Amino acid sequence: MNKSIAGYDPLERVLFSREAIALRVAAMARAIQADAEAAGAGEITVIAVADGGLMFASDLIRELRMSVRFVSVKVSAYGDGMTPRDEAVVTGAPECIRDEYTLVVEDILDSGVTLDSLCRVLRAGAPSALRTAVLLDKPTGRRREFVADYTGFVCPDAFVVGYGLDLAGRYRNLPDIGVLRRALQPS
Ligand code: IMP
Ligand code: MG
């Protein structure tokens, strides 16, 4: 595995550049804020799905020019590898989101298990609204019907890393999103 810092370049192919991501995130924030204001919300409760959604959420909330309450939850649907599981376990859901205008922020919508499970849990808390924002949507992976309210980009049917997306905890720090070099992919 190439872990050297000099010449560190684990991506075979960049699919979404840092510049494209920044532009899209800003546009998403404008749409999210406009909808929240139109709904009469004075504040958005942003619930980021850790760990992958933290980078996206961090950039997104800094584009919002309104009051934000920020919390994160853990939802484990994937183990360390690339094979999905069928159920997701939610930990750290906020105690109270009753009557709060709530936005869930996640890195990627793939099978739908993570967001579907999380939204079921959160809906029980009776927020005034429950919206979802995903940076990437990989429609080919869907095993549960789920439509996000805000989508950054449609992602091809490939395993991608970077900007929060990981393989066993690695590559989240890459500023661009892309496909790993073959030598770095698990065999
Ligand atoms: P879902 O539950 O299958 O919709 O997937 C959501 C989670 O799966 C995300 O939080 C990611 O952690 C993970 N995931 C899905 N596809 C990818 C990928 O291409 N790269 C990295 N992680 C992924
Ligand atoms: Mg993840």
Short mmCIF file of C-alpha atoms and ligand atoms in Angstrom, two decimals:
data_model
loop_
_atom_site.label_atom_id
_atom_site.label_comp_id
_atom_site.label_asym_id
_atom_site.label_seq_id
_atom_site.Cartn_x
_atom_site.Cartn_y
_atom_site.Cartn_z
CA MET A 1 0.00 0.00 0.00
CA ASN A 2 1.36 3.43 -0.97
CA LYS A 3 1.42 5.46 2.22
CA SER A 4 4.25 7.79 1.33
CA ILE A 5 3.49 11.47 1.63
CA ALA A 6 5.66 12.69 -1.24
CA GLY A 7 3.75 12.00 -4.43
CA TYR A 8 0.79 10.66 -2.50
CA ASP A 9 -1.86 10.20 -5.18
CA PRO A 10 -4.13 7.24 -4.50
CA LEU A 11 -6.80 8.06 -7.08
CA GLU A 12 -6.84 6.35 -10.44
CA ARG A 13 -9.47 8.74 -11.71
CA VAL A 14 -11.04 11.89 -10.28
CA LEU A 15 -14.82 11.92 -10.74
CA PHE A 16 -15.66 15.07 -8.78
CA SER A 17 -12.97 17.70 -8.32
CA ARG A 18 -12.61 19.88 -5.23
CA GLU A 19 -13.61 22.91 -7.32
CA ALA A 20 -16.78 21.23 -8.61
CA ILE A 21 -17.63 20.05 -5.09
CA ALA A 22 -17.23 23.55 -3.61
CA LEU A 23 -19.51 25.10 -6.24
CA ARG A 24 -22.14 22.42 -5.81
CA VAL A 25 -22.06 22.57 -2.01
CA ALA A 26 -22.59 26.34 -2.09
CA ALA A 27 -25.53 25.95 -4.49
CA MET A 28 -27.05 23.25 -2.30
CA ALA A 29 -26.75 25.48 0.75
CA ARG A 30 -28.57 28.29 -1.05
CA ALA A 31 -31.43 25.92 -1.99
CA ILE A 32 -31.59 24.49 1.54
CA GLN A 33 -31.68 27.92 3.12
CA ALA A 34 -34.32 29.22 0.68
CA ASP A 35 -36.57 26.24 1.43
CA ALA A 36 -36.09 26.59 5.19
CA GLU A 37 -36.91 30.29 5.06
CA ALA A 38 -39.94 29.65 2.86
CA ALA A 39 -41.14 27.19 5.50
CA GLY A 40 -40.78 29.90 8.13
CA ALA A 41 -37.94 28.16 9.96
CA GLY A 42 -35.68 30.45 11.95
CA GLU A 43 -33.12 27.70 12.48
CA ILE A 44 -32.00 24.44 10.89
CA THR A 45 -31.01 21.45 12.97
CA VAL A 46 -28.33 19.75 10.89
CA ILE A 47 -27.69 16.11 11.69
CA ALA A 48 -24.51 14.88 10.02
CA VAL A 49 -23.97 11.18 9.55
CA ALA A 50 -20.51 10.48 10.95
CA ASP A 51 -17.95 9.83 9.86
CA GLY A 52 -18.39 10.15 6.12
CA GLY A 53 -20.87 13.02 6.12
CA LEU A 54 -18.77 15.25 8.38
CA MET A 55 -16.63 16.83 5.66
CA PHE A 56 -19.63 17.64 3.48
CA ALA A 57 -21.66 18.87 6.47
CA SER A 58 -18.80 21.04 7.67
CA ASP A 59 -18.56 22.83 4.32
CA LEU A 60 -22.33 22.97 3.86
CA ILE A 61 -23.18 24.60 7.19
CA ARG A 62 -20.54 27.27 6.69
CA GLU A 63 -22.45 28.34 3.57
CA LEU A 64 -25.68 28.76 5.54
CA ARG A 65 -26.44 32.33 6.61
CA MET A 66 -28.91 31.46 9.32
CA SER A 67 -28.99 29.86 12.73
CA VAL A 68 -27.76 26.26 12.69
CA ARG A 69 -27.84 23.67 15.42
CA PHE A 70 -25.28 21.02 14.51
CA VAL A 71 -25.11 17.48 15.81
CA SER A 72 -23.77 14.22 14.42
CA VAL A 73 -24.97 10.63 14.63
CA LYS A 74 -23.33 7.32 13.90
CA VAL A 75 -25.11 4.95 11.57
CA SER A 76 -23.38 1.66 10.89
CA ALA A 77 -24.58 -0.16 7.83
CA TYR A 78 -21.20 -0.89 6.33
CA GLY A 79 -18.41 -2.73 8.06
CA ASP A 80 -14.81 -2.19 7.14
CA GLY A 81 -15.16 -3.49 3.63
CA MET A 82 -17.15 -2.82 0.51
CA THR A 83 -20.07 -5.19 1.08
CA PRO A 84 -23.34 -3.72 2.35
CA ARG A 85 -25.34 -5.06 5.29
CA ASP A 86 -29.11 -4.98 5.38
CA GLU A 87 -29.75 -3.21 8.64
CA ALA A 88 -28.35 -0.03 10.11
CA VAL A 89 -27.78 0.75 13.76
CA VAL A 90 -28.20 4.38 14.81
CA THR A 91 -26.27 5.72 17.79
CA GLY A 92 -26.19 9.21 19.24
CA ALA A 93 -29.49 10.47 17.78
CA PRO A 94 -30.31 13.84 19.39
CA GLU A 95 -32.56 13.71 22.44
CA CYS A 96 -35.06 16.23 21.14
CA ILE A 97 -35.85 17.46 17.63
CA ARG A 98 -39.53 18.07 18.28
CA ASP A 99 -40.80 20.91 16.04
CA GLU A 100 -37.29 21.51 14.69
CA TYR A 101 -36.65 22.01 10.98
CA THR A 102 -34.22 19.14 10.53
CA LEU A 103 -31.75 18.33 7.76
CA VAL A 104 -29.84 15.05 7.61
CA VAL A 105 -26.50 15.32 5.83
CA GLU A 106 -24.78 12.24 4.39
CA ASP A 107 -21.90 11.66 2.01
CA ILE A 108 -23.54 9.13 -0.31
CA LEU A 109 -26.92 7.50 -0.85
CA ASP A 110 -26.25 3.98 -2.08
CA SER A 111 -28.48 1.08 -0.97
CA GLY A 112 -30.70 3.48 0.99
CA VAL A 113 -30.39 1.42 4.19
CA THR A 114 -28.53 4.11 6.15
CA LEU A 115 -30.83 7.03 5.41
CA ASP A 116 -34.02 5.01 5.49
CA SER A 117 -33.15 3.60 8.93
CA LEU A 118 -32.00 6.96 10.29
CA CYS A 119 -35.05 8.86 9.01
CA ARG A 120 -37.38 6.30 10.62
CA VAL A 121 -35.69 6.92 13.97
CA LEU A 122 -35.72 10.71 13.57
CA ARG A 123 -39.34 10.91 12.40
CA ALA A 124 -40.36 9.44 15.75
CA GLY A 125 -38.95 12.62 17.32
CA ALA A 126 -41.61 14.70 15.52
CA PRO A 127 -39.48 17.37 13.82
CA SER A 128 -41.43 20.11 12.00
CA ALA A 129 -39.67 18.98 8.79
CA LEU A 130 -37.19 16.23 7.96
CA ARG A 131 -35.08 16.83 4.85
CA THR A 132 -32.07 14.95 3.54
CA ALA A 133 -29.02 16.20 1.69
CA VAL A 134 -26.52 13.84 0.09
CA LEU A 135 -23.43 14.85 -1.81
CA LEU A 136 -23.59 11.76 -4.03
CA ASP A 137 -26.42 9.54 -5.16
CA LYS A 138 -25.56 6.11 -6.57
CA PRO A 139 -28.97 4.98 -7.91
CA THR A 140 -27.65 1.61 -9.13
CA GLY A 141 -26.98 0.53 -5.53
CA ARG A 142 -30.52 1.03 -4.24
CA ARG A 143 -32.09 -1.81 -2.24
CA ARG A 144 -34.63 0.36 -0.43
CA GLU A 145 -36.64 3.04 -2.11
CA PHE A 146 -35.30 6.39 -0.94
CA VAL A 147 -35.23 9.82 -2.56
CA ALA A 148 -33.04 12.57 -1.10
CA ASP A 149 -34.37 16.12 -1.07
CA TYR A 150 -31.01 17.59 -2.12
CA THR A 151 -28.42 15.76 -4.21
CA GLY A 152 -25.00 17.05 -5.18
CA PHE A 153 -24.06 14.69 -7.98
CA VAL A 154 -25.21 11.40 -9.44
CA CYS A 155 -22.41 8.89 -8.92
CA PRO A 156 -21.63 6.09 -11.38
CA ASP A 157 -21.71 2.48 -10.24
CA ALA A 158 -18.19 2.46 -8.78
CA PHE A 159 -16.68 2.44 -5.30
CA VAL A 160 -15.45 5.98 -4.68
CA VAL A 161 -13.33 7.59 -1.97
CA GLY A 162 -12.38 11.09 -0.90
CA TYR A 163 -14.07 14.09 0.73
CA GLY A 164 -15.30 11.95 3.61
CA LEU A 165 -15.83 8.73 1.67
CA ASP A 166 -13.59 5.97 2.92
CA LEU A 167 -12.29 2.49 2.57
CA ALA A 168 -11.79 1.14 6.09
CA GLY A 169 -11.34 4.67 7.44
CA ARG A 170 -8.78 5.74 4.86
CA TYR A 171 -8.89 8.37 2.09
CA ARG A 172 -11.49 10.59 3.78
CA ASN A 173 -8.97 13.42 3.67
CA LEU A 174 -8.65 13.50 -0.12
CA PRO A 175 -10.07 16.80 -1.38
CA ASP A 176 -11.34 15.24 -4.63
CA ILE A 177 -13.65 12.24 -5.03
CA GLY A 178 -12.64 9.41 -7.31
CA VAL A 179 -11.82 5.79 -7.90
CA LEU A 180 -8.85 4.20 -6.13
CA ARG A 181 -5.88 2.87 -8.02
CA ARG A 182 -6.31 -0.84 -8.66
CA ALA A 183 -3.32 -1.74 -6.49
CA LEU A 184 -5.01 -0.09 -3.49
CA GLN A 185 -8.39 -1.78 -3.94
CA PRO A 186 -9.07 -4.81 -1.74
CA SER A 187 -8.66 -8.07 -3.65
P1 IMP B 1 -26.28 3.01 2.01
O1 IMP B 1 -26.69 2.69 3.41
O2 IMP B 1 -25.99 1.76 1.22
O3 IMP B 1 -27.19 3.95 1.28
O4 IMP B 1 -24.87 3.65 2.02
C1 IMP B 1 -24.51 4.69 2.76
C2 IMP B 1 -23.14 4.45 3.33
O5 IMP B 1 -22.42 3.46 2.60
C3 IMP B 1 -22.34 5.70 3.26
O6 IMP B 1 -22.35 6.35 4.49
C4 IMP B 1 -20.97 5.21 2.95
O7 IMP B 1 -20.27 5.05 4.15
C5 IMP B 1 -21.10 3.85 2.37
N1 IMP B 1 -20.82 3.82 0.92
C6 IMP B 1 -21.67 3.53 -0.07
N2 IMP B 1 -21.08 3.60 -1.27
C7 IMP B 1 -19.80 3.98 -1.02
C8 IMP B 1 -18.67 4.25 -1.87
O8 IMP B 1 -18.70 4.20 -3.11
N3 IMP B 1 -17.53 4.61 -1.22
C9 IMP B 1 -17.43 4.72 0.13
N4 IMP B 1 -18.45 4.49 0.94
C10 IMP B 1 -19.64 4.11 0.37
MG MG B 2 -19.55 5.68 5.61
#
